[in-house]
CSV table of C-alpha atoms in Angstrom, one decimal:
chain,number,residue,atom,x,y,z
G,18,MET,CA,45.0,48.7,82.7
G,19,LEU,CA,47.2,50.4,84.6
G,20,ASP,CA,50.0,53.4,83.1
G,21,VAL,CA,52.9,52.6,84.8
G,22,LEU,CA,55.7,55.9,84.5
G,23,TYR,CA,59.4,55.6,84.6
G,24,PHE,CA,61.7,58.5,86.1
G,25,ALA,CA,65.3,59.9,85.7
G,26,TRP,CA,68.1,56.4,84.7
G,27,VAL,CA,64.5,54.1,85.7
G,28,ARG,CA,62.8,55.5,82.3
G,29,GLU,CA,66.3,55.0,80.7
G,30,ARG,CA,67.7,51.4,82.2
G,31,ILE,CA,63.3,50.6,81.1
G,32,GLY,CA,63.2,52.7,77.2
G,33,LEU,CA,60.3,53.9,77.9
G,34,PRO,CA,59.2,57.0,79.6
G,35,LYS,CA,55.3,55.1,80.2
G,36,GLU,CA,53.3,52.6,80.1
G,37,ARG,CA,49.9,50.1,79.7
G,38,ILE,CA,50.3,47.3,81.1
G,39,GLU,CA,47.2,44.6,81.0
G,40,THR,CA,48.1,43.4,85.0
G,41,SER,CA,45.7,41.2,87.1
G,42,ALA,CA,48.5,41.8,89.8
G,43,THR,CA,46.9,43.4,93.5
G,44,THR,CA,50.1,45.2,94.7
G,45,VAL,CA,53.4,46.9,94.0
G,46,ALA,CA,56.1,44.0,94.5
G,47,GLU,CA,53.1,41.9,92.6
G,48,LEU,CA,53.6,44.5,90.0
G,49,VAL,CA,57.2,44.1,90.4
G,50,GLU,CA,57.6,40.8,89.9
G,51,GLU,CA,56.4,39.9,86.5
G,52,LEU,CA,58.2,43.5,85.5
G,53,ARG,CA,61.3,41.7,86.1
G,54,ALA,CA,59.9,38.9,84.5
G,55,ARG,CA,59.2,40.1,81.4
G,56,GLU,CA,62.8,41.6,80.1
G,57,GLU,CA,66.7,41.7,81.3
G,58,ARG,CA,65.9,45.5,80.7
G,59,TYR,CA,63.9,45.5,83.6
G,60,GLU,CA,65.7,42.7,85.4
G,61,VAL,CA,68.4,45.2,85.4
G,62,ALA,CA,65.8,48.6,86.0
G,63,PHE,CA,64.4,46.2,89.9
G,64,ALA,CA,67.5,44.9,90.6
G,65,ASP,CA,67.6,46.5,94.1
G,66,LEU,CA,64.5,48.1,95.4
G,67,SER,CA,66.3,49.5,98.5
G,68,SER,CA,67.1,51.9,96.0
G,69,LEU,CA,63.8,52.9,94.2
G,70,ARG,CA,60.7,54.9,95.1
G,71,VAL,CA,56.8,54.1,94.2
G,72,ALA,CA,54.0,56.5,93.9
G,73,VAL,CA,51.2,54.7,93.2
G,74,ASP,CA,48.1,57.7,92.1
G,75,GLN,CA,50.9,60.3,92.2
G,76,GLU,CA,50.6,59.8,95.4
G,77,LEU,CA,54.3,58.5,97.1
G,78,THR,CA,53.9,54.6,99.0
G,79,GLU,CA,54.9,51.8,100.3
G,80,PHE,CA,56.1,48.1,97.7
G,81,ASP,CA,53.9,46.3,99.5
G,82,ALA,CA,50.6,48.8,98.7
G,83,PRO,CA,47.3,47.5,97.5
G,84,LEU,CA,46.9,48.5,93.2
G,85,SER,CA,43.0,48.0,93.6
G,86,GLY,CA,41.6,51.0,91.3
G,87,ALA,CA,44.8,52.9,90.8
G,88,ARG,CA,45.4,54.2,87.5
G,89,GLU,CA,49.1,55.2,87.3
G,90,VAL,CA,52.3,54.0,88.9
G,91,ALA,CA,55.6,55.1,89.0
G,92,PHE,CA,58.4,54.0,89.4
G,93,PHE,CA,62.1,56.5,90.4
G,94,PRO,CA,65.3,56.5,91.7
G,95,PRO,CA,65.2,58.5,95.5
G,96,MET,CA,64.3,62.3,94.5
G,97,THR,CA,67.2,64.9,94.7
G,98,GLY,CA,65.2,68.1,94.5
G,99,GLY,CA,66.1,72.1,95.9
P,16,MET,CA,47.3,81.3,104.7
P,17,GLY,CA,48.1,83.1,100.5
P,18,LEU,CA,49.5,80.0,98.7
P,19,ARG,CA,51.7,80.1,95.4
P,20,ILE,CA,52.9,77.5,94.0
P,21,LEU,CA,55.2,77.9,90.1
P,22,VAL,CA,56.4,74.4,88.5
P,23,GLN,CA,58.3,75.9,85.6
P,24,GLN,CA,60.7,75.4,82.6
P,25,GLU,CA,61.3,79.3,82.2
P,26,PRO,CA,64.3,81.4,85.0
P,27,PHE,CA,62.3,82.8,87.3
P,28,ASP,CA,63.5,86.2,88.8
P,29,PHE,CA,64.8,85.6,91.7
P,30,GLY,CA,64.9,89.6,93.3
P,31,ALA,CA,61.6,90.3,91.9
P,32,GLU,CA,60.2,87.2,93.9
P,33,CYS,CA,62.3,88.2,96.3
P,34,ASP,CA,60.9,92.3,96.5
P,35,GLY,CA,57.2,91.3,96.1
P,36,PHE,CA,56.9,88.4,98.5
P,37,ALA,CA,54.3,89.3,100.7
P,38,ALA,CA,54.4,93.4,99.9
P,39,GLY,CA,51.7,95.2,101.9
P,40,ARG,CA,51.1,92.1,103.9
P,41,HIS,CA,51.6,94.4,107.5
P,42,ASP,CA,51.4,91.9,110.1
P,43,LEU,CA,53.6,89.9,109.0
P,44,GLY,CA,57.0,91.0,110.5
P,45,ALA,CA,59.7,88.5,108.9
P,46,VAL,CA,60.9,87.1,105.2
P,47,VAL,CA,62.4,83.9,105.0
P,48,THR,CA,63.8,83.3,101.6
P,49,PHE,CA,66.0,80.0,99.7
P,50,ALA,CA,68.0,80.1,96.9
P,51,GLY,CA,69.4,77.1,94.8
P,52,THR,CA,71.6,77.4,92.1
P,53,VAL,CA,73.5,74.7,90.1
P,54,ARG,CA,76.3,74.9,92.2
P,55,ASP,CA,80.1,74.1,90.6
P,56,LEU,CA,82.8,72.8,92.5
P,57,GLY,CA,85.7,71.9,90.4
P,58,GLY,CA,84.4,74.2,87.8
P,59,ASP,CA,84.1,71.6,85.2
P,60,LEU,CA,80.0,70.7,85.1
P,61,ARG,CA,78.7,72.0,81.8
P,62,GLY,CA,75.0,72.4,83.3
P,63,MET,CA,72.5,70.4,84.1
P,64,GLU,CA,69.1,69.1,83.4
P,65,ILE,CA,66.5,68.6,85.8
P,66,GLU,CA,63.2,65.8,85.4
P,67,HIS,CA,60.2,66.0,87.1
P,68,TYR,CA,56.7,64.1,87.1
P,69,PRO,CA,54.1,66.2,85.8
P,70,GLY,CA,50.8,66.1,88.1
P,71,MET,CA,52.7,64.8,91.3
P,72,THR,CA,54.9,67.7,91.4
P,73,GLU,CA,52.0,70.4,92.3
P,74,LYS,CA,50.5,68.6,94.4
P,75,ALA,CA,54.3,66.9,96.8
P,76,LEU,CA,54.6,70.8,97.2
P,77,GLU,CA,51.1,71.7,98.0
P,78,ALA,CA,51.2,69.0,100.4
P,79,ILE,CA,54.2,70.0,102.4
P,80,ALA,CA,53.4,73.0,102.2
P,81,ARG,CA,50.0,72.9,103.5
P,82,GLU,CA,51.8,70.3,106.9
P,83,ALA,CA,53.9,73.9,106.6
P,84,GLU,CA,51.2,75.9,107.4
P,85,GLY,CA,49.5,73.6,110.2
P,86,ARG,CA,52.7,73.6,111.9
P,87,TRP,CA,54.1,77.3,111.9
P,88,ASP,CA,51.8,80.6,111.6
P,89,LEU,CA,52.2,81.5,108.4
P,90,GLY,CA,50.2,84.1,106.3
P,91,GLU,CA,52.2,83.4,102.9
P,92,VAL,CA,54.3,81.1,101.0
P,93,LEU,CA,56.2,80.8,97.8
P,94,VAL,CA,57.3,77.8,96.6
P,95,ILE,CA,59.7,78.2,92.2
P,96,HIS,CA,60.8,75.5,90.5
P,97,ARG,CA,61.9,75.0,87.5
P,98,HIS,CA,63.3,71.8,84.9
P,99,GLY,CA,64.9,71.4,82.2
P,100,PRO,CA,68.5,72.5,81.5
P,101,LEU,CA,69.9,74.2,83.7
P,102,ALA,CA,73.7,76.5,83.4
P,103,PRO,CA,75.8,76.4,85.9
P,104,GLY,CA,75.5,79.3,88.0
P,105,GLU,CA,71.4,79.4,86.8
P,106,ARG,CA,69.0,79.3,89.8
P,107,ILE,CA,66.5,75.7,90.7
P,108,MET,CA,64.7,76.3,93.4
P,109,MET,CA,63.3,79.2,95.6
P,110,VAL,CA,61.5,79.1,99.1
P,111,ALA,CA,60.0,82.1,101.0
P,112,THR,CA,57.9,81.9,104.4
P,113,ALA,CA,56.6,84.6,106.1
P,114,SER,CA,55.2,85.3,109.4
P,115,PRO,CA,54.3,87.5,112.6
P,116,HIS,CA,57.4,85.5,113.8
P,117,ARG,CA,60.9,85.7,112.7
P,118,LYS,CA,61.3,81.8,114.1
P,119,ASP,CA,58.1,80.3,112.4
P,120,ALA,CA,59.7,81.5,109.5
P,121,PHE,CA,62.8,80.2,109.2
P,122,GLU,CA,62.7,76.8,111.0
P,123,ALA,CA,59.0,76.4,107.8
P,124,ALA,CA,61.4,77.0,105.0
P,125,GLU,CA,64.0,75.3,106.7
P,126,PHE,CA,61.3,72.7,106.6
P,127,LEU,CA,60.2,73.7,102.8
P,128,MET,CA,63.2,72.3,101.5
P,129,ASP,CA,64.0,69.6,103.6
P,130,TYR,CA,60.9,67.6,102.8
P,131,LEU,CA,60.7,69.4,99.0
P,132,LYS,CA,64.3,67.3,98.5
P,133,SER,CA,63.0,63.9,99.7
P,134,ARG,CA,59.5,64.1,98.8
P,135,ALA,CA,58.9,66.6,95.6
P,136,PRO,CA,59.0,64.1,92.5
P,137,PHE,CA,62.6,65.9,91.0
P,138,TRP,CA,66.1,64.4,89.5
P,139,LYS,CA,69.3,65.9,88.7
P,140,LYS,CA,71.2,65.0,86.2
P,141,GLU,CA,74.3,66.7,85.6
P,142,THR,CA,77.0,66.7,82.6
P,143,ALA,CA,80.1,67.1,82.8
P,144,LYS,CA,83.5,67.3,80.2
P,145,ASP,CA,83.9,63.3,81.1
P,146,GLY,CA,79.8,62.6,80.5
P,147,ALA,CA,76.2,63.1,82.0
P,148,ALA,CA,75.4,61.3,86.1
P,149,TRP,CA,72.1,61.4,87.8
P,150,VAL,CA,73.2,63.6,91.2
P,151,ALA,CA,72.6,60.4,93.6
P,152,ALA,CA,70.0,61.2,96.9
P,153,LYS,CA,72.0,62.3,100.2
P,154,ASN,CA,72.0,60.4,103.2
P,155,GLU,CA,71.6,63.3,105.6
P,156,ASP,CA,68.9,64.8,102.6
P,157,GLU,CA,66.8,62.1,104.7
P,158,ASP,CA,67.9,62.2,107.4
P,159,ALA,CA,67.1,65.8,107.5
P,160,LEU,CA,63.6,65.1,108.6
P,161,LYS,CA,64.3,63.2,111.0
P,162,ARG,CA,64.0,67.1,112.5
P,163,TRP,CA,61.4,67.2,111.8
I,29,MET,CA,84.3,85.3,103.4
I,30,GLY,CA,82.7,88.0,102.0
I,31,LEU,CA,81.3,90.5,104.4
I,32,ARG,CA,79.3,93.2,104.1
I,33,ILE,CA,77.9,96.2,106.2
I,34,LEU,CA,75.5,98.7,106.2
I,35,VAL,CA,74.6,100.9,109.1
I,36,GLN,CA,71.8,103.6,107.6
I,37,GLN,CA,68.7,105.8,107.1
I,38,GLU,CA,68.2,105.3,104.2
I,39,PRO,CA,65.3,102.4,102.6
I,40,PHE,CA,67.5,99.7,101.1
I,41,ASP,CA,66.7,97.4,97.7
I,42,PHE,CA,65.5,94.2,99.6
I,43,GLY,CA,64.7,92.5,95.2
I,44,ALA,CA,68.2,93.9,94.1
I,45,GLU,CA,69.9,93.1,97.3
I,46,CYS,CA,68.8,89.8,97.4
I,47,ASP,CA,69.2,89.3,93.2
I,48,GLY,CA,73.1,90.6,93.6
I,49,PHE,CA,74.2,88.4,97.1
I,50,ALA,CA,76.3,86.1,96.4
I,51,ALA,CA,76.3,86.5,92.1
I,52,GLY,CA,78.6,84.9,90.1
I,53,ARG,CA,79.2,82.8,93.0
I,54,HIS,CA,79.2,79.0,91.0
I,55,ASP,CA,80.0,77.3,94.1
I,56,LEU,CA,77.2,78.0,97.1
I,57,GLY,CA,74.5,76.5,96.0
I,58,ALA,CA,72.8,78.3,98.7
I,59,VAL,CA,71.5,81.4,99.5
I,60,VAL,CA,69.1,81.6,103.5
I,61,THR,CA,67.7,86.0,103.1
I,62,PHE,CA,65.5,87.0,105.9
I,63,ALA,CA,64.1,90.9,106.1
I,64,GLY,CA,62.4,92.5,109.2
I,65,THR,CA,59.9,94.4,108.2
I,66,VAL,CA,57.8,97.8,110.3
I,67,ARG,CA,55.0,95.5,112.3
I,68,ASP,CA,50.9,96.7,112.2
I,69,LEU,CA,49.0,94.1,113.8
I,70,GLY,CA,46.9,96.1,115.1
I,71,GLY,CA,47.4,98.3,112.1
I,72,ASP,CA,47.1,101.5,114.9
I,73,LEU,CA,50.7,102.2,114.4
I,74,ARG,CA,51.9,105.4,113.1
I,75,GLY,CA,55.3,104.9,112.4
I,76,MET,CA,58.9,103.5,114.2
I,77,GLU,CA,62.4,105.5,115.0
I,78,ILE,CA,64.9,103.6,115.3
I,79,GLU,CA,68.5,104.4,117.6
I,80,HIS,CA,71.6,103.1,117.8
I,81,TYR,CA,75.3,103.7,119.0
I,82,PRO,CA,77.1,104.3,116.1
I,83,GLY,CA,79.7,102.8,115.9
I,84,MET,CA,79.8,99.5,118.2
I,85,THR,CA,76.8,99.1,116.5
I,86,GLU,CA,79.0,98.0,113.1
I,87,LYS,CA,81.9,96.7,115.9
I,88,ALA,CA,79.4,94.3,117.7
I,89,LEU,CA,77.7,93.5,113.6
I,90,GLU,CA,80.8,91.8,112.6
I,91,ALA,CA,82.0,90.4,115.2
I,92,ILE,CA,78.5,88.6,115.5
I,93,ALA,CA,79.0,87.5,111.7
I,94,ARG,CA,82.9,86.9,112.3
I,95,GLU,CA,81.1,84.5,115.2
I,96,ALA,CA,78.7,82.9,112.2
I,97,GLU,CA,81.6,82.3,109.4
I,98,GLY,CA,84.6,80.7,112.1
I,99,ARG,CA,81.5,77.9,113.5
I,100,TRP,CA,79.4,77.7,109.5
I,101,ASP,CA,80.9,77.0,106.2
I,102,LEU,CA,80.2,80.5,104.4
I,103,GLY,CA,81.0,82.5,101.7
I,104,GLU,CA,79.5,85.2,101.6
I,105,VAL,CA,78.1,87.5,104.7
I,106,LEU,CA,75.3,90.3,104.5
I,107,VAL,CA,73.5,92.0,106.7
I,108,ILE,CA,71.8,95.7,106.5
I,109,HIS,CA,70.2,97.1,108.9
I,110,ARG,CA,68.4,101.2,109.2
I,111,HIS,CA,68.0,103.8,111.9
I,112,GLY,CA,65.5,106.8,112.1
I,113,PRO,CA,61.9,107.4,111.7
I,114,LEU,CA,60.1,104.0,109.0
I,115,ALA,CA,56.6,103.8,108.0
I,116,PRO,CA,54.6,100.5,108.9
I,117,GLY,CA,55.3,98.1,106.7
I,118,GLU,CA,59.0,99.4,105.3
I,119,ARG,CA,61.9,96.9,106.0
I,120,ILE,CA,64.0,97.3,108.9
I,121,MET,CA,66.9,95.0,107.9
I,122,MET,CA,68.2,92.2,106.3
I,123,VAL,CA,70.7,89.5,106.3
I,124,ALA,CA,71.8,87.3,103.9
I,125,THR,CA,73.8,84.4,103.7
I,126,ALA,CA,76.2,81.9,101.2
I,127,SER,CA,76.9,78.6,101.7
I,128,PRO,CA,78.0,75.5,99.7
I,129,HIS,CA,75.2,74.1,102.0
I,130,ARG,CA,71.7,74.4,103.0
I,131,LYS,CA,71.5,74.2,106.6
I,132,ASP,CA,74.9,75.7,106.3
I,133,ALA,CA,72.6,79.0,105.4
I,134,PHE,CA,69.5,78.3,106.8
I,135,GLU,CA,71.6,77.8,110.8
I,136,ALA,CA,74.0,81.0,109.9
I,137,ALA,CA,71.1,83.2,108.3
I,138,GLU,CA,68.9,82.0,111.8
I,139,PHE,CA,72.4,82.8,114.4
I,140,LEU,CA,72.4,86.1,112.8
I,141,MET,CA,68.9,87.3,113.4
I,142,ASP,CA,69.7,86.0,117.4
I,143,TYR,CA,72.2,87.3,117.5
I,144,LEU,CA,71.4,91.2,115.7
I,145,LYS,CA,68.3,91.0,118.2
I,146,SER,CA,69.9,91.4,122.1
I,147,ARG,CA,73.5,91.6,120.9
I,148,ALA,CA,73.4,94.7,118.7
I,149,PRO,CA,73.0,98.2,120.3
I,150,PHE,CA,69.4,99.6,118.2
I,151,TRP,CA,66.8,100.5,120.4
I,152,LYS,CA,63.3,100.5,118.8
I,153,LYS,CA,60.5,103.2,119.8
I,154,GLU,CA,57.0,103.5,118.8
I,155,THR,CA,54.6,104.9,117.2
I,156,ALA,CA,51.0,104.9,117.7
I,157,LYS,CA,47.1,107.0,118.5
I,158,ASP,CA,47.2,106.8,121.6
I,159,GLY,CA,51.2,107.8,122.1
I,160,ALA,CA,54.7,106.7,121.6
I,161,ALA,CA,56.7,103.6,123.2
I,162,TRP,CA,59.9,102.5,123.6
I,163,VAL,CA,59.8,98.5,122.6
I,164,ALA,CA,60.7,96.1,125.3
I,165,ALA,CA,62.6,92.9,124.8
I,166,LYS,CA,60.9,90.1,124.9
I,167,ASN,CA,62.4,87.3,127.7
I,168,GLU,CA,62.1,84.3,123.8
I,169,ASP,CA,64.8,87.6,121.9
I,170,GLU,CA,67.5,86.7,124.9
I,171,ASP,CA,66.7,82.3,125.2
I,172,ALA,CA,66.6,82.3,122.0
I,173,LEU,CA,70.7,82.5,122.2
I,174,LYS,CA,70.8,79.7,124.5
I,175,ARG,CA,70.8,77.4,121.6
I,176,TRP,CA,73.6,78.9,120.0
M,6,MET,CA,87.7,112.2,131.8
M,7,LEU,CA,85.5,109.5,130.9
M,8,ASP,CA,82.4,109.8,127.6
M,9,VAL,CA,79.5,108.8,129.2
M,10,LEU,CA,77.1,108.2,126.6
M,11,TYR,CA,73.0,106.8,127.7
M,12,PHE,CA,70.6,105.7,124.7
M,13,ALA,CA,66.6,105.3,124.2
M,14,TRP,CA,64.5,105.6,127.4
M,15,VAL,CA,67.4,106.3,129.1
M,16,ARG,CA,69.2,109.0,127.8
M,17,GLU,CA,65.8,110.1,127.8
M,18,ARG,CA,65.7,109.7,131.3
M,19,ILE,CA,68.5,112.1,132.0
M,20,GLY,CA,67.6,114.3,129.4
M,21,LEU,CA,71.0,113.8,126.9
M,22,PRO,CA,72.6,111.9,125.0
M,23,LYS,CA,76.6,112.3,125.9
M,24,GLU,CA,78.4,113.2,128.9
M,25,ARG,CA,82.4,114.7,129.5
M,26,ILE,CA,82.6,113.2,133.2
M,27,GLU,CA,85.8,113.5,135.3
M,28,THR,CA,85.1,110.2,137.7
M,29,SER,CA,87.5,108.5,140.8
M,30,ALA,CA,84.9,104.9,139.9
M,31,THR,CA,87.6,101.9,139.1
M,32,THR,CA,84.6,99.7,137.8
M,33,VAL,CA,81.0,100.3,136.2
M,34,ALA,CA,79.8,99.8,139.2
M,35,GLU,CA,80.6,102.9,141.2
M,36,LEU,CA,80.0,104.8,138.1
M,37,VAL,CA,76.1,103.9,138.7
M,38,GLU,CA,76.6,104.8,142.7
M,39,GLU,CA,78.7,108.6,141.8
M,40,LEU,CA,76.0,109.3,138.9
M,41,ARG,CA,72.4,108.0,141.7
M,42,ALA,CA,74.1,110.2,143.9
M,43,ARG,CA,74.0,113.6,141.9
M,44,GLU,CA,70.9,113.9,141.3
M,45,GLU,CA,66.9,112.2,141.5
M,46,ARG,CA,67.0,111.9,137.2
M,47,TYR,CA,70.1,109.5,137.8
M,48,GLU,CA,68.7,108.1,140.9
M,49,VAL,CA,65.1,107.6,138.5
M,50,ALA,CA,67.0,105.6,135.5
M,51,PHE,CA,69.2,103.4,137.5
M,52,ALA,CA,66.6,102.1,139.7
M,53,ASP,CA,66.6,98.7,138.1
M,54,LEU,CA,69.8,97.9,137.3
M,55,SER,CA,68.9,94.6,135.4
M,56,SER,CA,66.8,96.4,132.9
M,57,LEU,CA,69.8,98.2,131.8
M,58,ARG,CA,72.7,96.7,130.0
M,59,VAL,CA,76.2,98.7,129.9
M,60,ALA,CA,79.2,98.6,127.2
M,61,VAL,CA,82.7,100.4,127.8
M,62,ASP,CA,85.1,101.4,125.2
M,63,GLN,CA,82.0,99.5,122.5
M,64,GLU,CA,82.1,96.2,124.1
M,65,LEU,CA,78.9,95.2,126.1
M,66,THR,CA,80.5,94.0,129.2
M,67,GLU,CA,78.6,93.3,132.9
M,68,PHE,CA,78.4,96.2,135.7
M,69,ASP,CA,81.5,94.3,137.8
M,70,ALA,CA,83.4,95.6,135.5
M,71,PRO,CA,86.9,97.7,135.8
M,72,LEU,CA,87.2,101.6,133.8
M,73,SER,CA,90.2,101.6,134.3
M,74,GLY,CA,91.7,102.9,130.5
M,75,ALA,CA,88.6,103.5,129.3
M,76,ARG,CA,88.0,106.3,127.1
M,77,GLU,CA,83.6,105.7,127.1
M,78,VAL,CA,80.6,104.1,128.7
M,79,ALA,CA,78.0,103.5,127.9
M,80,PHE,CA,73.8,102.8,129.4
M,81,PHE,CA,70.6,102.0,127.2
M,82,PRO,CA,68.2,99.4,128.1
M,83,PRO,CA,68.4,95.5,126.7
M,84,MET,CA,68.6,95.7,122.6
M,85,THR,CA,65.5,95.3,120.6
M,86,GLY,CA,67.0,95.5,117.1
M,87,GLY,CA,66.3,93.5,113.6
């Protein structure tokens, strides 16, 4: 089981901040493919990966990162703090 | 190095933080502070909402501060960043650095800001007269990281 | 650009100055401040005396600030520099810059400090246990000007 | 008549902060030569011009600067404010 979190407009497009997912994906990219295949709102949210960032277990990483042992994956747009 | 990181919804007192920062550290001759406020250029901004990623935010800020500590001679570092709703003109965040050397204090503060902008999980949404929109990241903010 | 320059013997309230600086200017999102304090590395400094050149000091500081105004997008600039006797840990001076852009605020503040160090007529004399001595100018301070 | 000002250790070596001088010097360098010829304390203060700075009418300048029309000349070591 994996906690998947969404922030900012990714959260708004998907319509929820967090969900628990049963997955056999071994990389972030595989997880994204699974989510996109689910429903149109995921398809819309993940349409352009270059406009998204991903963190695995609260560390920024790349879409080809492995998911082995991961407990939490978060998707969000580029940060705009400061 | 003394490190204090605050991620909070409540306002903070910029003047009091500046005044108290590195107070009593007679070995640190140089203090640099940066404060960011909710900017309203056109006068039609109603407010801003800042979302963040609880848990990751503090870790990311600490990692950025530790990186700065490794690069410059720093005695004290302070980072405060708010989340939640903010009004035009309100202070969003601040960083402060104290060093024996002014160049170290300046560079470390600018480094902290550049990394915080693009690597700490905060997102701004502005509400104006004609609706709300997420602030887009700027290419220049990503480019600013290449300097370091 | 709003410009405030104070050359004075009395202490100034760093926190209050930070707090009030560019207050109400909703068009200026970025504020950078620098404060310099009397440093006491070894613990045997008794105090410092700062001499200056009344008349020239204010002109030199204004010329430096006007130069910064021409180079960066600045909405407000503040420079305060004390003279006379100071104790270890006391604040000697501060600069503050406010801009719509953080890079402008940072660069202008560092520029002001680099020029103030080597081009504004202040001289420091330190008194320690074993006597008093004029602080020597550092090559690195003169070199810092080459960056601009 | 010219006001000549001294600051920091230049002031201490010469022993006064300011004096009025009657001079026919046309440059700062000529003024320095006149002063050095006066007394040993001036000779000592002006021994190494590379360690001195000069301002004419409150503007930093060089030792070859002209004095025509100048009212005030100041000598001092490199600045150490900030």
